[in-house]
Amino acid sequence: MKKIIVIGGGNAALCAAITAAQHGAKVIILESAPKELRGGNSQHTRNMRTYHPKPTKTLVENYPFEEYYEDLLKVTKGETNEELATLAIKSSVDLYYWMESLGINFQPSLKGTLSLSRTNAFFLGGGKTLVNREYQIAEDLGVEVLYEHEVLNIKLSNNEVSYLEVKLPNSNIEIFKADVYIAASGGFESNREWLKEAWGEHAKNFLIRGTKFNQGKVLKSLLEQGVQKVGKEEQGHAVAVDGRAPLYDGGIVTRLDCVPFGIVLNEEGKRFYNEGEDFWPKRYAIWGRLVASQPNQVGHVIIDSKSFDLFMPSVFEPTKADTLEELAQKLGLPIEQVIKTIDEFNGAVVDGEFDLTKLDNCKTEGLDINKTHWARRIDTPPYYGYTLRPGVTFTYLGVKIDKNARVYMEDGKPMTNLFATGEMVAGNILSQGYLAGIGMTIGGVFGRIAGEGAANV
Amino acid sequence: MFNKEDNLLRLKDASRAMEICNACRYCETLCPVFPQITQFRTFDEATLNYLSNLCHNCKGCYHSCQYAPPHEFNLNIPKTFSELRVDSYIKYAFPNILGKLFAKNGTVVSIIIALCIALLFIAGSYFNSADSLFTAYDGKGSFFKVIPYEVMTLVSALIFLHVIIAFIVGFRRFWTENGDKMSELTDLSLWKYAMGAVATLKHLDGGDNGHGCNHMDDRFTHSRKWYHHAVMYGFILTLISTTLAAIYHHFLGLQAPYDFDSLVVITGALGGILMVIGCVGLTYIKIKADPIPISQKLLGMDYSFIAILALVNITGLLLLVFRDGIYMPSLLCIHLGFVLAFFLIMPYSKFVHLLYRLGALLKYAKYVKNN
């Protein structure tokens, strides 16, 4: 019986482990987190972008391959691996039905996410329920799950994995060996030292939206031993989150959806980008980066009471004041500059018909940075302010794989007994930008391919 | 344990939890609580009391929650809501002073049971001949040779009246707390939805997919639903049995005990057996379940309620089996003692979950109708 070790415990790792076990292999999962915190970033996800030619139980209408591929090209500005992207998209529908056949439940798109009801399959109860079910299936198939087993090093020789150095729950280090290995242990977004190396000192002000266990140790170990890398260190998926979010695991509730309804000021009290460029789901991914490039990596959304009920509530109380002066003071912003910026903004607003369901004709004219939609004067107290910080979701630096999920060395040779999936390979398809829910698609599709490939080596 | 200060802390914690849930919404189709909260931005006491009674304690949201402990947000909705529910039971209880019984149910229940049984023994021997307690009787009307018909009827009627009044006042307090009017209850479509949900335990199905709930751990099962069905339908069967007996007695002139093949005995025995099975199953689930989403301090109340329900039925079944022998008089006293105790504490026991969950489902039906 073939022995396979899967490194990591999120959706990609579990899809790989389940598939390998279904093909008759003896599978061991090494998950660095304890059981209560298992599942990597998958436990924070809510959906999976899924190509489908006809409606499913929960996905409406259809989402043709061509449209999905175009959506991907738009966010990556055309830079993707066509072969792998095509494979991931085409296989996403099979992944959906495979999951359904395993008893994984989906639900219709959530309130306030209508724009995704056609493209993204939502997991009932979210990613944690998905991961719970996947662990149950894996265990039912005889997969052995070892929690708090952190892989520190993956030793290679001659295009082959020789063994793993694993830190056990009692902190001892032990050698683990198998016939085949599947690396699915995520990116390096939780490793603050590495983030600083990649993005500069200001990365200290970044919040990490997901698990603290994605330290990138396996990734680093592979890249140091001549495995071919894909993606750039400074690329990843980051959004603007509430500045008061926890350092790790803040997840979905820390996001702020109010940007299109107000203006965003930096620490100097000045606007720095068109807040009404497009619908928020299409733009929120760029705001992490926008805020990251401002002084002290902070932005402040200012809205008035007209807009307060228009967006998903935030988990943290807004700063509230009856005058703009008071609000600026409470937010610690230069009062005079804030008043000046808002006066200029209010003066430039062209009245239109406000309509949050479409790109409306409320805009400003004559400013250096105009707001092109949903622009309304900020003049109705009470005023509210929310502080934004960059929240990193995941990094794109990864290892090069082929359509069989096999890992490649820098010299162009495939490794004989190593496959990879998940965040670790997302950079093969996502060079930049992000398309909501595609991370789960990539992990699941290449997880299944890796699992089958590993069982048949 | 259940004082005003603790209640305020719990309300604050529940309000914080609901605000987090409202910003997440991953659980939206798990149960009615989550679509309902999207209608609110802030959560006052009336709303939280409603939501906690709408919660069926299925624990799906705990096992799905990315913010459950050890996360620093420390969300534990099933536990928070089960404690808040008891706070609300205490608040709605009539008379208010008896609401305190909820907090001390374990000990109080056993004392009440003991008292009731003793009273019945005394009543039995006082009104009849002194040796009646250990005499074998047979034939029609034998039960009344132990406890006179007038005593049995009067005591039962008084207790029944007390339960009805306490229920009506409690329900009214719950229903009107968030501003709903009693007149809205004349809308039969609300009853159709709510009674349907009660009859099928629709919300222990884990959402539209009907995969079940997380009773023990993160696996979905239907076990709690089936055991609850056994208790609920068993209870209804015994009510039918009692009603039939009353009809036989008053209108047909037939006296208890009734024949084994009579409808009274068949429905009563079947109901009793079902309830015992359900009680054992529900206890097993409580013992085996993951303890974190369960409020440990409420377990005493749950167990004592299940225990007395089981004892009512076990003693009833024993009475049926031994009704022609010398143990009948003492078994009758014991059985009626448990029955009386059960109904006496009914408005201050876990039984009221039926009342307020039905009310919450009626309120939810209103929300569904308007959206």
Coordinates of N, CA and C in Angstrom, one line a residue, chain B residues 205-341:
Chain B
D205 N -33.6 20.3 11.4 CA -33.2 19.6 10.2 C -31.9 20.2 9.6
G206 N -31.4 21.3 10.3 CA -30.2 21.9 9.8 C -30.3 22.7 8.5
G207 N -31.4 23.3 8.3 CA -31.5 24.1 7.1 C -32.1 23.4 6.0
D208 N -32.1 24.1 4.8 CA -32.9 23.6 3.7 C -32.5 22.2 3.2
N209 N -31.2 21.9 3.4 CA -30.7 20.6 2.9 C -31.2 19.4 3.7
G210 N -31.7 19.7 4.9 CA -32.2 18.7 5.8 C -31.2 17.6 6.3
H211 N -30.0 18.1 6.4 CA -28.9 17.1 6.8 C -28.9 16.8 8.3
G212 N -29.6 17.6 9.1 CA -29.6 17.3 10.5 C -28.8 18.4 11.3
C213 N -28.6 18.1 12.6 CA -27.9 19.1 13.4 C -26.7 18.4 14.1
N214 N -25.9 19.3 14.8 CA -24.7 18.9 15.5 C -25.1 18.6 16.9
H215 N -25.5 17.4 17.2 CA -25.9 17.2 18.6 C -24.8 16.8 19.5
M216 N -23.9 15.9 19.0 CA -22.8 15.4 19.8 C -21.5 16.2 19.5
D217 N -21.2 16.3 18.2 CA -20.0 16.9 17.8 C -20.2 17.6 16.4
D218 N -19.1 17.7 15.6 CA -19.3 18.4 14.3 C -20.0 17.6 13.2
R219 N -20.4 16.4 13.5 CA -21.1 15.6 12.5 C -22.6 15.9 12.6
F220 N -23.3 15.9 11.4 CA -24.7 16.2 11.4 C -25.5 14.9 11.6
T221 N -26.5 14.9 12.5 CA -27.3 13.7 12.7 C -28.8 14.2 12.9
H222 N -29.7 13.2 12.9 CA -31.1 13.5 13.2 C -31.5 13.0 14.6
S223 N -30.6 12.4 15.3 CA -30.9 11.7 16.5 C -31.8 12.5 17.5
R224 N -31.4 13.8 17.7 CA -32.1 14.5 18.7 C -33.5 14.8 18.3
K225 N -33.7 15.0 17.0 CA -35.0 15.2 16.4 C -35.9 14.0 16.7
W226 N -35.4 12.8 16.4 CA -36.2 11.6 16.6 C -36.6 11.4 18.0
Y227 N -35.6 11.6 19.0 CA -35.9 11.4 20.4 C -36.9 12.4 20.9
H228 N -36.7 13.7 20.4 CA -37.7 14.7 20.7 C -39.1 14.4 20.2
H229 N -39.1 13.9 19.0 CA -40.4 13.5 18.4 C -41.1 12.4 19.3
A230 N -40.2 11.5 19.8 CA -40.8 10.4 20.7 C -41.4 11.0 21.9
V231 N -40.7 12.0 22.5 CA -41.2 12.6 23.7 C -42.5 13.4 23.4
M232 N -42.4 14.2 22.3 CA -43.5 15.1 22.0 C -44.8 14.3 21.6
Y233 N -44.6 13.4 20.7 CA -45.8 12.6 20.3 C -46.3 11.6 21.4
G234 N -45.3 11.2 22.2 CA -45.7 10.3 23.3 C -46.6 11.1 24.3
F235 N -46.1 12.4 24.5 CA -46.9 13.3 25.4 C -48.3 13.5 24.9
I236 N -48.4 13.8 23.6 CA -49.7 14.0 23.0 C -50.6 12.8 23.1
L237 N -50.0 11.6 22.9 CA -50.8 10.3 23.0 C -51.3 10.2 24.5
T238 N -50.5 10.5 25.5 CA -51.0 10.4 26.8 C -52.1 11.4 27.1
L239 N -52.0 12.6 26.5 CA -53.0 13.6 26.6 C -54.3 13.1 26.0
I240 N -54.2 12.4 24.9 CA -55.4 11.9 24.2 C -56.0 10.8 25.1
S241 N -55.1 10.0 25.7 CA -55.6 8.9 26.6 C -56.3 9.5 27.8
T242 N -55.8 10.5 28.4 CA -56.5 11.2 29.5 C -57.8 11.7 29.1
T243 N -57.8 12.4 28.0 CA -59.1 13.0 27.5 C -60.1 12.0 27.2
L244 N -59.7 10.9 26.6 CA -60.6 9.8 26.3 C -61.2 9.2 27.6
A245 N -60.3 9.1 28.6 CA -60.7 8.5 29.9 C -61.8 9.4 30.5
A246 N -61.6 10.7 30.4 CA -62.5 11.7 31.0 C -63.9 11.5 30.2
I247 N -63.8 11.4 28.9 CA -65.1 11.2 28.1 C -65.8 9.9 28.5
Y248 N -65.0 8.8 28.6 CA -65.6 7.6 29.0 C -66.3 7.7 30.4
H249 N -65.6 8.4 31.3 CA -66.1 8.5 32.7 C -67.4 9.3 32.7
H250 N -67.3 10.5 32.1 CA -68.4 11.5 32.3 C -69.5 11.3 31.3
F251 N -69.2 10.8 30.2 CA -70.3 10.7 29.2 C -70.8 9.3 28.9
L252 N -69.9 8.4 29.0 CA -70.3 7.0 28.7 C -70.6 6.2 30.0
G253 N -70.2 6.8 31.1 CA -70.5 6.2 32.4 C -69.6 5.0 32.6
L254 N -68.4 4.9 31.9 CA -67.5 3.8 32.1 C -66.4 4.2 33.1
Q255 N -66.1 3.4 34.1 CA -65.2 3.7 35.1 C -63.8 3.0 34.8
A256 N -62.7 3.8 35.3 CA -61.4 3.2 35.2 C -61.2 2.1 36.2
P257 N -60.3 1.2 36.1 CA -59.4 1.1 35.0 C -60.1 0.5 33.7
Y258 N -59.5 0.8 32.6 CA -60.1 0.3 31.3 C -59.3 -0.9 30.8
D259 N -60.0 -1.6 29.9 CA -59.4 -2.9 29.4 C -58.1 -2.6 28.6
F260 N -57.3 -3.6 28.6 CA -56.0 -3.5 27.8 C -56.2 -3.1 26.4
D261 N -57.3 -3.6 25.8 CA -57.5 -3.3 24.4 C -58.4 -2.0 24.1
S262 N -58.6 -1.3 25.2 CA -59.3 0.0 25.0 C -58.4 1.1 24.5
L263 N -59.0 2.0 23.8 CA -58.2 3.1 23.3 C -57.4 3.9 24.4
V264 N -58.1 4.0 25.5 CA -57.4 4.7 26.6 C -56.1 4.1 27.0
V265 N -56.1 2.8 27.1 CA -54.9 2.1 27.5 C -53.9 2.0 26.4
I266 N -54.4 1.8 25.2 CA -53.4 1.7 24.0 C -52.7 3.0 23.8
T267 N -53.4 4.1 23.8 CA -52.8 5.4 23.6 C -51.9 5.8 24.7
G268 N -52.4 5.5 25.9 CA -51.6 5.8 27.1 C -50.3 5.0 27.2
A269 N -50.4 3.7 27.0 CA -49.2 2.9 27.1 C -48.2 3.2 26.0
L270 N -48.7 3.4 24.8 CA -47.8 3.7 23.6 C -47.1 5.0 23.9
G271 N -47.9 6.0 24.4 CA -47.3 7.3 24.7 C -46.3 7.2 25.8
G272 N -46.6 6.4 26.8 CA -45.6 6.2 27.9 C -44.3 5.6 27.4
I273 N -44.4 4.6 26.6 CA -43.2 3.9 26.1 C -42.4 4.9 25.2
L274 N -43.1 5.6 24.4 CA -42.4 6.6 23.5 C -41.6 7.6 24.3
M275 N -42.3 8.1 25.4 CA -41.6 9.1 26.2 C -40.4 8.6 26.9
V276 N -40.5 7.3 27.4 CA -39.4 6.8 28.1 C -38.2 6.6 27.1
I277 N -38.5 6.1 25.9 CA -37.4 6.0 24.9 C -36.8 7.4 24.6
G278 N -37.7 8.4 24.4 CA -37.2 9.7 24.1 C -36.3 10.3 25.2
C279 N -36.8 10.1 26.5 CA -36.0 10.6 27.6 C -34.7 10.0 27.7
V280 N -34.6 8.7 27.5 CA -33.3 8.0 27.6 C -32.4 8.5 26.5
G281 N -32.9 8.6 25.3 CA -32.1 9.1 24.2 C -31.6 10.5 24.4
L282 N -32.5 11.4 24.8 CA -32.1 12.7 25.0 C -31.0 12.9 26.1
T283 N -31.1 12.0 27.2 CA -30.1 12.0 28.2 C -28.8 11.5 27.7
Y284 N -28.9 10.5 26.9 CA -27.6 9.9 26.3 C -26.9 11.0 25.5
I285 N -27.7 11.7 24.7 CA -27.1 12.8 23.9 C -26.4 13.9 24.8
K286 N -27.1 14.2 25.8 CA -26.6 15.3 26.7 C -25.2 14.8 27.3
I287 N -25.2 13.5 27.7 CA -24.0 13.0 28.4 C -22.8 13.0 27.4
K288 N -23.1 12.5 26.2 CA -22.1 12.3 25.2 C -21.6 13.6 24.5
A289 N -22.4 14.6 24.5 CA -22.2 15.8 23.6 C -20.9 16.5 24.0
D290 N -20.3 17.2 23.0 CA -19.2 18.1 23.3 C -19.7 19.1 24.3
P291 N -19.0 19.3 25.5 CA -19.5 20.1 26.6 C -19.4 21.6 26.3
I292 N -18.5 22.0 25.4 CA -18.3 23.5 25.3 C -19.5 24.3 24.9
P293 N -20.3 23.9 23.9 CA -21.5 24.7 23.5 C -22.7 24.5 24.5
I294 N -22.5 23.8 25.6 CA -23.6 23.5 26.5 C -23.4 24.3 27.8
S295 N -24.4 24.9 28.3 CA -24.3 25.6 29.6 C -24.4 24.6 30.7
Q296 N -23.3 24.4 31.4 CA -23.2 23.4 32.4 C -24.2 23.7 33.6
K297 N -24.3 25.0 33.9 CA -25.2 25.2 35.0 C -26.7 25.0 34.8
L298 N -27.0 24.8 33.5 CA -28.4 24.5 33.2 C -28.7 23.0 33.1
L299 N -27.6 22.2 33.2 CA -27.8 20.8 33.0 C -28.7 20.2 34.1
G300 N -28.6 20.7 35.3 CA -29.4 20.2 36.4 C -30.9 20.3 36.1
M301 N -31.2 21.5 35.6 CA -32.6 21.8 35.2 C -33.1 20.8 34.1
D302 N -32.2 20.6 33.1 CA -32.6 19.7 32.0 C -32.8 18.3 32.5
Y303 N -31.8 17.8 33.3 CA -31.9 16.4 33.7 C -33.1 16.2 34.6
S304 N -33.3 17.2 35.5 CA -34.4 16.9 36.4 C -35.8 16.9 35.7
F305 N -35.9 17.7 34.6 CA -37.1 17.7 33.8 C -37.2 16.4 33.1
I306 N -36.1 16.0 32.5 CA -36.2 14.7 31.8 C -36.5 13.5 32.8
A307 N -35.9 13.6 33.9 CA -36.1 12.6 34.9 C -37.5 12.5 35.4
I308 N -38.1 13.6 35.7 CA -39.5 13.5 36.2 C -40.5 13.1 35.1
L309 N -40.2 13.5 33.9 CA -41.0 13.1 32.7 C -40.9 11.6 32.6
A310 N -39.7 11.1 32.7 CA -39.5 9.6 32.6 C -40.2 8.9 33.7
L311 N -40.1 9.4 34.9 CA -40.7 8.8 36.1 C -42.2 8.8 36.0
V312 N -42.8 9.9 35.5 CA -44.2 9.9 35.3 C -44.6 8.7 34.4
N313 N -43.9 8.4 33.4 CA -44.2 7.4 32.5 C -43.9 6.0 33.0
I314 N -42.7 5.9 33.6 CA -42.3 4.6 34.1 C -43.4 4.1 35.2
T315 N -43.7 5.0 36.1 CA -44.7 4.7 37.1 C -46.0 4.4 36.5
G316 N -46.4 5.1 35.5 CA -47.7 4.8 34.8 C -47.7 3.4 34.2
L317 N -46.6 3.1 33.5 CA -46.5 1.8 32.9 C -46.5 0.7 33.9
L318 N -45.8 0.9 35.1 CA -45.8 -0.1 36.1 C -47.2 -0.3 36.7
L319 N -47.9 0.8 36.8 CA -49.3 0.8 37.4 C -50.1 -0.1 36.4
L320 N -49.9 0.1 35.1 CA -50.7 -0.7 34.2 C -50.4 -2.2 34.3
V321 N -49.2 -2.5 34.5 CA -48.8 -3.9 34.6 C -49.3 -4.5 35.9
F322 N -49.2 -3.8 37.0 CA -49.5 -4.4 38.3 C -50.9 -3.9 38.9
R323 N -51.8 -3.5 38.0 CA -53.0 -2.9 38.5 C -53.9 -3.8 39.2
D324 N -53.8 -5.1 39.0 CA -54.7 -6.0 39.6 C -54.1 -6.6 40.9
G325 N -52.9 -6.2 41.3 CA -52.3 -6.8 42.5 C -52.3 -5.9 43.7
I326 N -51.6 -6.3 44.7 CA -51.7 -5.5 46.0 C -50.8 -4.3 45.9
Y327 N -50.0 -4.2 44.9 CA -49.1 -3.0 44.8 C -49.9 -1.8 44.1
M328 N -51.1 -2.1 43.6 CA -51.8 -1.1 42.9 C -51.9 0.2 43.7
P329 N -52.5 0.1 44.9 CA -52.7 1.4 45.6 C -51.5 2.2 45.8
S330 N -50.3 1.6 46.2 CA -49.1 2.4 46.4 C -48.6 3.0 45.0
L331 N -48.7 2.1 44.0 CA -48.2 2.6 42.6 C -49.1 3.7 42.1
L332 N -50.4 3.6 42.4 CA -51.3 4.6 41.9 C -50.9 6.0 42.6
C333 N -50.7 5.9 43.9 CA -50.3 7.1 44.6 C -49.0 7.7 44.1
I334 N -48.1 6.8 43.9 CA -46.8 7.3 43.4 C -46.9 7.9 42.0
H335 N -47.7 7.2 41.1 CA -47.8 7.7 39.8 C -48.6 9.0 39.8
L336 N -49.7 9.1 40.5 CA -50.4 10.3 40.5 C -49.5 11.4 41.1
G337 N -48.7 11.1 42.1 CA -47.8 12.0 42.7 C -46.9 12.6 41.7
F338 N -46.3 11.8 40.9 CA -45.4 12.3 39.8 C -46.1 13.1 38.8
V339 N -47.3 12.7 38.4 CA -48.2 13.4 37.5 C -48.5 14.8 38.0
L340 N -48.9 14.8 39.3 CA -49.2 16.1 39.9 C -48.0 17.0 40.0
A341 N -46.9 16.4 40.4 CA -45.7 17.2 40.5 C -45.3 17.8 39.2

